[in-house]
């Protein structure tokens, strides 16, 4: 029977048994996560006996969940909203990135010692794929994603202007990273953006603007071939910002690439193996864009 064959194939590729290693994601909510399909396809592709699950963990149960990682010998976790900041205090060691950003999105359990990483930083670096030393960057947004992006840019030697709707938060971020390099901050409005872009090499949107088709005021007229424009918004794939940037000849980086590379880096931390990027990218693109 067709159905039975499909099930057999699935079980063969998954080969879950008493030695299967467990990884997964915790968040609240978590049902929207694309990580289970992305990682499980990668494990199956490489024939690794791992399984990736998703657990919806209420904030009041975070401590229990982390004790469960030790108790059950879970190999690793991805951590998503709202636990990324609070979980850091429950771990044994943090990577430099996690420490500096103040957020953990990946945990690795090494002999009951829980190590915390922030793979958004490396995910951003790999997605951008550009030497940024000496370049001038403008980052829109000072939330969780903005923190990781500004850290990646400044620690790699770029200068950075952070523009945020709530100016105070941009200033806080500036204070956090000012020891690392040249960071300044201001309010996110059309005139500040135009001014900042007049001398910029890189523009990163780390706000949700564009998800609903919003056009970012102040970019029109300021985009050109000299710019690299990255939008962290990955749905739609081509936001109004990216469309405009493409039309003006800028180099464009789509947001799903950061999702891919942060996942690939988590995969490498847990398994010690190179992530099968093509397989993971295919799953992501199918789930996000139906292609
Ligand atoms: P967050 O922590 O909630 O921060 C949101 C940021 O956007 C804040 O700086 C906020 O400003 C600003 N913002 C929100 N609405 C705005 C508006 N209408 N106009 C101007 N600014 C606005 O969220 P996040 O985790 O940083 O995520 C930001 C975006 O990046 C989301 O769309 C998310 O899906 C995307 N993201 C993508 C990836 C990827 O891998 N591609 C990874 C992480 C996040 P205030 O401080 O004034 O509130």
CSV table of C-alpha atoms and ligand atoms in Angstrom, one decimal:
chain,number,residue,atom,x,y,z
A,1,UNK,CA,0.0,0.0,0.0
A,2,UNK,CA,1.1,3.5,-0.8
A,3,UNK,CA,0.7,4.8,2.7
A,4,UNK,CA,2.6,1.9,4.3
A,5,UNK,CA,5.5,2.4,1.9
A,6,UNK,CA,5.7,6.0,2.8
A,7,UNK,CA,5.8,5.2,6.5
A,8,UNK,CA,8.5,2.6,6.1
A,9,UNK,CA,10.7,5.0,4.2
A,10,UNK,CA,10.2,7.6,6.9
A,11,UNK,CA,11.1,5.2,9.7
A,12,UNK,CA,14.2,4.0,7.7
A,13,UNK,CA,15.5,7.5,7.2
A,14,UNK,CA,14.8,8.5,10.8
A,15,UNK,CA,16.0,5.2,12.4
A,16,UNK,CA,15.0,6.3,15.9
A,17,UNK,CA,16.2,3.8,18.4
A,18,UNK,CA,17.7,3.7,21.9
A,19,UNK,CA,20.8,5.5,20.8
A,20,UNK,CA,19.2,8.4,19.0
A,21,UNK,CA,20.5,11.7,20.1
A,22,UNK,CA,17.9,14.4,20.9
A,23,UNK,CA,18.1,18.1,20.0
A,24,UNK,CA,15.2,20.6,19.7
A,25,UNK,CA,13.8,24.0,20.1
A,26,UNK,CA,12.1,25.6,23.1
A,27,UNK,CA,9.9,28.7,22.8
A,28,UNK,CA,6.5,30.1,23.6
A,29,UNK,CA,4.9,29.7,21.1
A,30,UNK,CA,7.0,27.4,19.0
A,31,UNK,CA,4.6,25.7,16.6
A,32,UNK,CA,5.6,28.1,13.7
A,33,UNK,CA,9.3,27.0,13.9
A,34,UNK,CA,10.8,25.8,10.7
A,35,UNK,CA,13.8,24.4,12.5
A,36,UNK,CA,12.5,20.8,13.1
A,37,UNK,CA,12.1,20.2,9.3
A,38,UNK,CA,15.3,22.0,8.5
A,39,UNK,CA,17.4,20.0,11.0
A,40,UNK,CA,15.7,16.6,10.6
A,41,UNK,CA,16.2,16.8,6.8
A,42,UNK,CA,19.9,17.5,7.4
A,43,UNK,CA,20.3,14.6,9.9
A,44,UNK,CA,18.6,12.3,7.4
A,45,UNK,CA,20.7,13.5,4.5
A,46,UNK,CA,24.0,12.8,6.4
A,47,UNK,CA,22.6,9.6,8.0
A,48,UNK,CA,23.1,10.9,11.5
A,49,UNK,CA,21.1,9.3,14.3
A,50,UNK,CA,19.7,12.5,15.7
A,51,UNK,CA,16.1,13.8,16.0
A,52,UNK,CA,15.0,17.4,16.4
A,53,UNK,CA,11.8,18.1,18.4
A,54,UNK,CA,10.0,21.3,19.5
A,55,UNK,CA,8.8,22.0,23.0
A,56,UNK,CA,6.4,24.8,23.9
A,57,UNK,CA,7.8,25.9,27.3
A,58,UNK,CA,5.8,28.4,29.4
A,59,UNK,CA,8.1,31.1,30.9
A,60,UNK,CA,7.4,29.8,34.4
A,61,UNK,CA,8.7,26.4,33.4
A,62,UNK,CA,12.0,27.4,31.8
A,63,UNK,CA,14.1,26.3,34.8
A,64,UNK,CA,12.5,22.8,34.7
A,65,UNK,CA,13.1,22.6,31.0
A,66,UNK,CA,16.8,23.4,31.4
A,67,UNK,CA,17.2,20.9,34.2
A,68,UNK,CA,15.5,18.4,31.9
A,69,UNK,CA,18.2,18.9,29.3
A,70,UNK,CA,20.8,17.8,31.9
A,71,UNK,CA,18.6,15.0,33.4
A,72,UNK,CA,17.7,13.5,30.0
A,73,UNK,CA,21.0,14.0,28.3
A,74,UNK,CA,19.5,16.1,25.5
A,75,UNK,CA,22.4,17.1,23.3
A,76,UNK,CA,21.4,20.6,22.4
A,77,UNK,CA,18.6,23.1,22.1
A,78,UNK,CA,17.7,26.1,20.1
A,79,UNK,CA,16.1,28.8,22.2
A,80,UNK,CA,13.6,31.3,20.8
A,81,UNK,CA,11.3,34.0,22.1
A,82,UNK,CA,10.7,34.7,25.0
A,83,UNK,CA,13.5,32.7,26.6
A,84,UNK,CA,16.7,33.9,24.8
A,85,UNK,CA,17.7,36.4,27.5
A,86,UNK,CA,16.6,34.7,30.7
A,87,UNK,CA,18.1,31.3,29.7
A,88,UNK,CA,21.6,32.7,29.8
A,89,UNK,CA,21.6,32.8,33.6
A,90,UNK,CA,20.8,29.1,33.8
A,91,UNK,CA,23.8,27.9,31.8
A,92,UNK,CA,27.4,27.0,32.8
A,93,UNK,CA,29.3,29.0,30.2
A,94,UNK,CA,28.6,31.5,27.5
A,95,UNK,CA,30.4,32.1,24.2
A,96,UNK,CA,31.8,35.6,23.7
A,97,UNK,CA,29.0,36.4,21.3
A,98,UNK,CA,26.2,35.2,23.7
A,99,UNK,CA,27.8,37.1,26.6
A,100,UNK,CA,28.1,40.4,24.6
A,101,UNK,CA,24.7,40.2,22.9
A,102,UNK,CA,23.1,39.1,26.2
A,103,UNK,CA,21.0,36.4,24.5
A,104,UNK,CA,21.4,32.7,23.8
A,105,UNK,CA,19.8,30.9,20.9
A,106,UNK,CA,21.7,27.6,21.0
A,107,UNK,CA,22.7,25.4,23.9
A,108,UNK,CA,25.2,22.5,23.7
A,109,UNK,CA,25.2,19.9,26.5
A,110,UNK,CA,28.8,18.7,26.9
A,111,UNK,CA,29.0,16.1,29.7
A,112,UNK,CA,26.3,17.8,31.6
A,113,UNK,CA,27.9,21.2,31.2
A,114,UNK,CA,25.6,23.5,29.4
A,115,UNK,CA,27.3,25.9,26.9
A,116,UNK,CA,25.3,28.9,25.5
A,117,UNK,CA,25.9,30.4,22.1
A,118,UNK,CA,24.4,33.1,19.9
A,119,UNK,CA,24.4,31.7,16.4
A,120,UNK,CA,22.5,34.7,15.0
A,121,UNK,CA,25.8,36.6,15.1
A,122,UNK,CA,27.6,34.1,12.9
A,123,UNK,CA,24.4,33.5,10.9
A,124,UNK,CA,24.4,37.2,10.0
A,125,UNK,CA,28.1,37.2,9.2
A,126,UNK,CA,27.8,34.3,6.9
A,127,UNK,CA,24.6,35.6,5.2
A,128,UNK,CA,26.2,39.0,4.6
A,129,UNK,CA,29.3,37.2,3.2
A,130,UNK,CA,31.3,40.4,3.1
A,131,UNK,CA,34.5,41.8,4.7
A,132,UNK,CA,33.1,44.7,6.7
A,133,UNK,CA,36.3,46.1,8.3
A,134,UNK,CA,36.5,49.8,7.6
A,135,UNK,CA,32.9,49.9,6.2
A,136,UNK,CA,30.2,52.1,7.4
A,137,UNK,CA,26.9,50.4,8.4
A,138,UNK,CA,23.4,51.6,9.3
A,139,UNK,CA,21.2,49.3,11.3
A,140,UNK,CA,17.5,49.9,11.7
A,141,UNK,CA,16.2,48.5,15.0
A,142,UNK,CA,17.6,47.8,18.4
A,143,UNK,CA,15.7,44.7,19.4
A,144,UNK,CA,17.0,41.1,19.7
A,145,UNK,CA,18.1,40.8,16.1
A,146,UNK,CA,19.5,44.4,16.0
A,147,UNK,CA,21.7,43.5,19.0
A,148,UNK,CA,23.2,40.5,17.3
A,149,UNK,CA,23.7,42.4,14.0
A,150,UNK,CA,25.4,45.5,15.6
A,151,UNK,CA,27.7,43.2,17.6
A,152,UNK,CA,28.7,41.3,14.5
A,153,UNK,CA,29.4,44.4,12.5
A,154,UNK,CA,31.3,46.4,15.2
A,155,UNK,CA,33.3,43.4,16.4
A,156,UNK,CA,34.4,42.8,12.8
A,157,UNK,CA,35.6,46.4,12.5
A,158,UNK,CA,32.8,48.2,10.8
A,159,UNK,CA,31.5,51.5,12.1
A,160,UNK,CA,27.8,51.5,12.9
A,161,UNK,CA,24.9,53.9,13.2
A,162,UNK,CA,21.9,52.4,15.0
A,163,UNK,CA,18.6,54.1,14.3
A,164,UNK,CA,15.6,53.0,16.4
A,165,UNK,CA,12.0,54.1,16.9
A,166,UNK,CA,12.6,54.3,20.6
A,167,UNK,CA,15.9,56.3,20.6
A,168,UNK,CA,16.7,55.3,24.2
A,169,UNK,CA,17.1,51.7,23.2
A,170,UNK,CA,19.5,52.6,20.4
A,171,UNK,CA,21.5,54.6,22.9
A,172,UNK,CA,21.6,51.7,25.3
A,173,UNK,CA,22.9,49.5,22.5
A,174,UNK,CA,25.6,52.1,21.7
A,175,UNK,CA,26.7,52.1,25.3
A,176,UNK,CA,26.9,48.3,25.3
A,177,UNK,CA,29.2,48.1,22.3
A,178,UNK,CA,31.1,51.4,22.4
A,179,UNK,CA,34.3,49.7,23.8
A,180,UNK,CA,34.4,47.6,20.7
A,181,UNK,CA,34.5,50.3,18.1
A,182,UNK,CA,32.8,53.2,16.4
A,183,UNK,CA,29.1,53.1,17.3
A,184,UNK,CA,26.5,55.9,17.3
A,185,UNK,CA,22.8,56.0,17.8
A,186,UNK,CA,19.8,58.1,16.9
A,187,UNK,CA,16.1,58.2,16.4
A,188,UNK,CA,14.7,56.2,13.4
A,189,UNK,CA,13.1,58.8,11.2
A,190,UNK,CA,13.3,59.6,7.5
A,191,UNK,CA,15.6,62.6,7.8
A,192,UNK,CA,18.1,60.7,10.1
A,193,UNK,CA,18.0,57.7,7.8
A,194,UNK,CA,18.7,59.8,4.6
A,195,UNK,CA,21.6,61.5,6.4
A,196,UNK,CA,23.1,58.2,7.6
A,197,UNK,CA,22.7,56.6,4.2
A,198,UNK,CA,24.5,59.4,2.4
A,199,UNK,CA,27.8,58.0,3.8
A,200,UNK,CA,27.0,54.3,4.3
A,201,UNK,CA,28.2,51.1,2.6
A,202,UNK,CA,25.8,48.7,4.3
A,203,UNK,CA,22.1,49.0,5.4
A,204,UNK,CA,20.5,46.3,7.5
A,205,UNK,CA,16.8,46.3,8.4
A,206,UNK,CA,16.3,44.6,11.8
A,207,UNK,CA,12.8,45.8,12.4
A,208,UNK,CA,9.6,44.0,11.3
A,209,UNK,CA,8.9,46.8,8.7
A,210,UNK,CA,8.3,45.2,5.3
A,211,UNK,CA,6.4,42.2,6.7
A,212,UNK,CA,3.1,43.8,5.7
A,213,UNK,CA,4.5,45.6,2.6
A,214,UNK,CA,5.5,48.8,4.5
A,215,UNK,CA,7.9,51.0,2.6
A,216,UNK,CA,10.7,52.5,4.8
A,217,UNK,CA,10.5,56.2,4.6
A,218,UNK,CA,13.9,57.9,3.8
A,219,UNK,CA,15.5,55.1,1.7
A,220,UNK,CA,14.2,56.2,-1.6
A,221,UNK,CA,16.8,58.3,-3.4
A,222,UNK,CA,19.5,57.0,-1.0
A,223,UNK,CA,19.9,53.5,-2.4
A,224,UNK,CA,22.5,52.9,-5.1
A,225,UNK,CA,25.1,50.5,-6.5
A,226,UNK,CA,27.5,51.4,-3.7
A,227,UNK,CA,25.3,49.8,-1.0
A,228,UNK,CA,24.8,46.3,0.3
A,229,UNK,CA,21.2,46.1,1.6
A,230,UNK,CA,20.1,43.2,3.9
A,231,UNK,CA,16.6,42.8,5.2
A,232,UNK,CA,16.1,40.5,8.2
A,233,UNK,CA,12.5,40.2,7.3
A,234,UNK,CA,12.2,36.9,5.4
A,235,UNK,CA,8.5,36.9,4.7
A,236,UNK,CA,7.8,38.1,2.0
A,237,UNK,CA,11.1,37.1,0.4
A,238,UNK,CA,11.3,40.3,-1.5
A,239,UNK,CA,10.3,43.2,0.8
A,240,UNK,CA,9.7,46.7,-0.6
A,241,UNK,CA,13.2,47.6,0.7
A,242,UNK,CA,14.9,44.8,-1.2
A,243,UNK,CA,12.8,45.5,-4.3
A,244,UNK,CA,13.8,49.1,-4.3
A,245,UNK,CA,17.5,48.3,-3.6
A,246,UNK,CA,17.6,45.8,-6.4
A,247,UNK,CA,16.1,48.3,-8.8
A,248,UNK,CA,18.8,50.8,-7.8
A,249,UNK,CA,21.6,48.3,-8.4
A,250,UNK,CA,22.5,47.6,-4.8
A,251,UNK,CA,23.7,44.2,-3.7
A,252,UNK,CA,20.8,42.6,-1.9
A,253,UNK,CA,20.9,39.9,0.9
A,254,UNK,CA,17.6,38.2,1.6
A,255,UNK,CA,16.6,37.5,5.3
A,256,UNK,CA,16.1,33.8,5.0
A,257,UNK,CA,19.8,33.3,4.5
A,258,UNK,CA,20.4,34.4,8.1
A,259,UNK,CA,17.9,31.9,9.2
A,260,UNK,CA,19.7,29.2,7.2
A,261,UNK,CA,23.2,30.1,8.4
A,262,UNK,CA,22.3,30.4,12.1
A,263,UNK,CA,20.7,27.0,11.9
A,264,UNK,CA,23.7,25.6,10.1
A,265,UNK,CA,26.0,26.9,12.8
A,266,UNK,CA,23.9,25.3,15.5
A,267,UNK,CA,24.0,22.0,13.6
A,268,UNK,CA,27.8,22.2,13.5
A,269,UNK,CA,28.0,22.9,17.2
A,270,UNK,CA,25.9,19.9,18.1
A,271,UNK,CA,27.3,17.4,15.6
A,272,UNK,CA,30.8,18.6,14.8
A,273,UNK,CA,29.9,18.1,11.1
A,274,UNK,CA,29.6,20.5,8.3
A,275,UNK,CA,25.9,21.3,7.8
A,276,UNK,CA,24.4,20.2,4.4
A,277,UNK,CA,23.5,23.8,3.4
A,278,UNK,CA,21.7,22.9,0.1
A,279,UNK,CA,19.4,20.4,1.8
A,280,UNK,CA,18.6,22.9,4.6
A,281,UNK,CA,18.1,25.8,2.2
A,282,UNK,CA,15.7,23.7,0.1
A,283,UNK,CA,13.6,22.9,3.1
A,284,UNK,CA,13.4,26.5,4.2
A,285,UNK,CA,12.5,27.8,0.8
A,286,UNK,CA,9.8,25.2,0.3
A,287,UNK,CA,8.3,25.9,3.7
A,288,UNK,CA,8.6,29.7,3.4
A,289,UNK,CA,7.9,30.3,-0.3
A,290,UNK,CA,6.6,27.0,-1.7
A,291,UNK,CA,9.5,26.7,-4.1
B,1,LIG,P1,12.2,42.7,18.6
B,1,LIG,O1,13.2,42.3,19.6
B,1,LIG,O2,10.8,42.8,19.0
B,1,LIG,O3,12.6,44.2,18.1
B,1,LIG,C1,11.9,44.9,17.1
B,1,LIG,C2,12.6,46.1,16.7
B,1,LIG,O4,11.9,46.7,15.6
B,1,LIG,C3,12.7,47.2,17.8
B,1,LIG,O5,13.9,47.9,17.6
B,1,LIG,C4,11.5,48.1,17.5
B,1,LIG,O6,11.6,49.4,17.9
B,1,LIG,C5,11.5,48.0,16.0
B,1,LIG,N1,10.1,48.2,15.4
B,1,LIG,C6,9.1,47.5,15.6
B,1,LIG,N2,8.0,48.0,14.9
B,1,LIG,C7,8.4,49.1,14.3
B,1,LIG,C8,7.8,50.1,13.5
B,1,LIG,N3,6.5,50.0,13.1
B,1,LIG,N4,8.6,51.1,13.0
B,1,LIG,C9,9.9,51.2,13.4
B,1,LIG,N5,10.5,50.3,14.2
B,1,LIG,C10,9.8,49.3,14.6
B,1,LIG,O7,12.3,41.8,17.3
B,1,LIG,P2,13.6,41.1,16.7
B,1,LIG,O8,13.7,39.7,17.3
B,1,LIG,O9,14.7,42.0,16.8
B,1,LIG,O10,13.2,40.9,15.2
B,1,LIG,C11,13.1,42.0,14.3
B,1,LIG,C12,12.8,41.5,12.9
B,1,LIG,O11,13.9,40.7,12.4
B,1,LIG,C13,11.5,40.7,12.8
B,1,LIG,O12,10.9,40.9,11.6
B,1,LIG,C14,12.1,39.3,12.8
B,1,LIG,O13,11.2,38.3,12.1
B,1,LIG,C15,13.4,39.5,12.0
B,1,LIG,N6,14.4,38.5,12.3
B,1,LIG,C16,14.9,37.7,11.3
B,1,LIG,C17,15.9,36.8,11.6
B,1,LIG,C18,16.5,36.1,10.4
B,1,LIG,O14,17.2,35.1,10.7
B,1,LIG,N7,16.3,36.5,9.2
B,1,LIG,C19,16.4,36.6,12.9
B,1,LIG,C20,15.8,37.4,13.9
B,1,LIG,C21,14.8,38.3,13.6
B,1,LIG,P3,11.3,49.8,19.4
B,1,LIG,O15,12.5,49.6,20.2
B,1,LIG,O16,10.9,51.3,19.3
B,1,LIG,O17,10.1,49.0,19.8
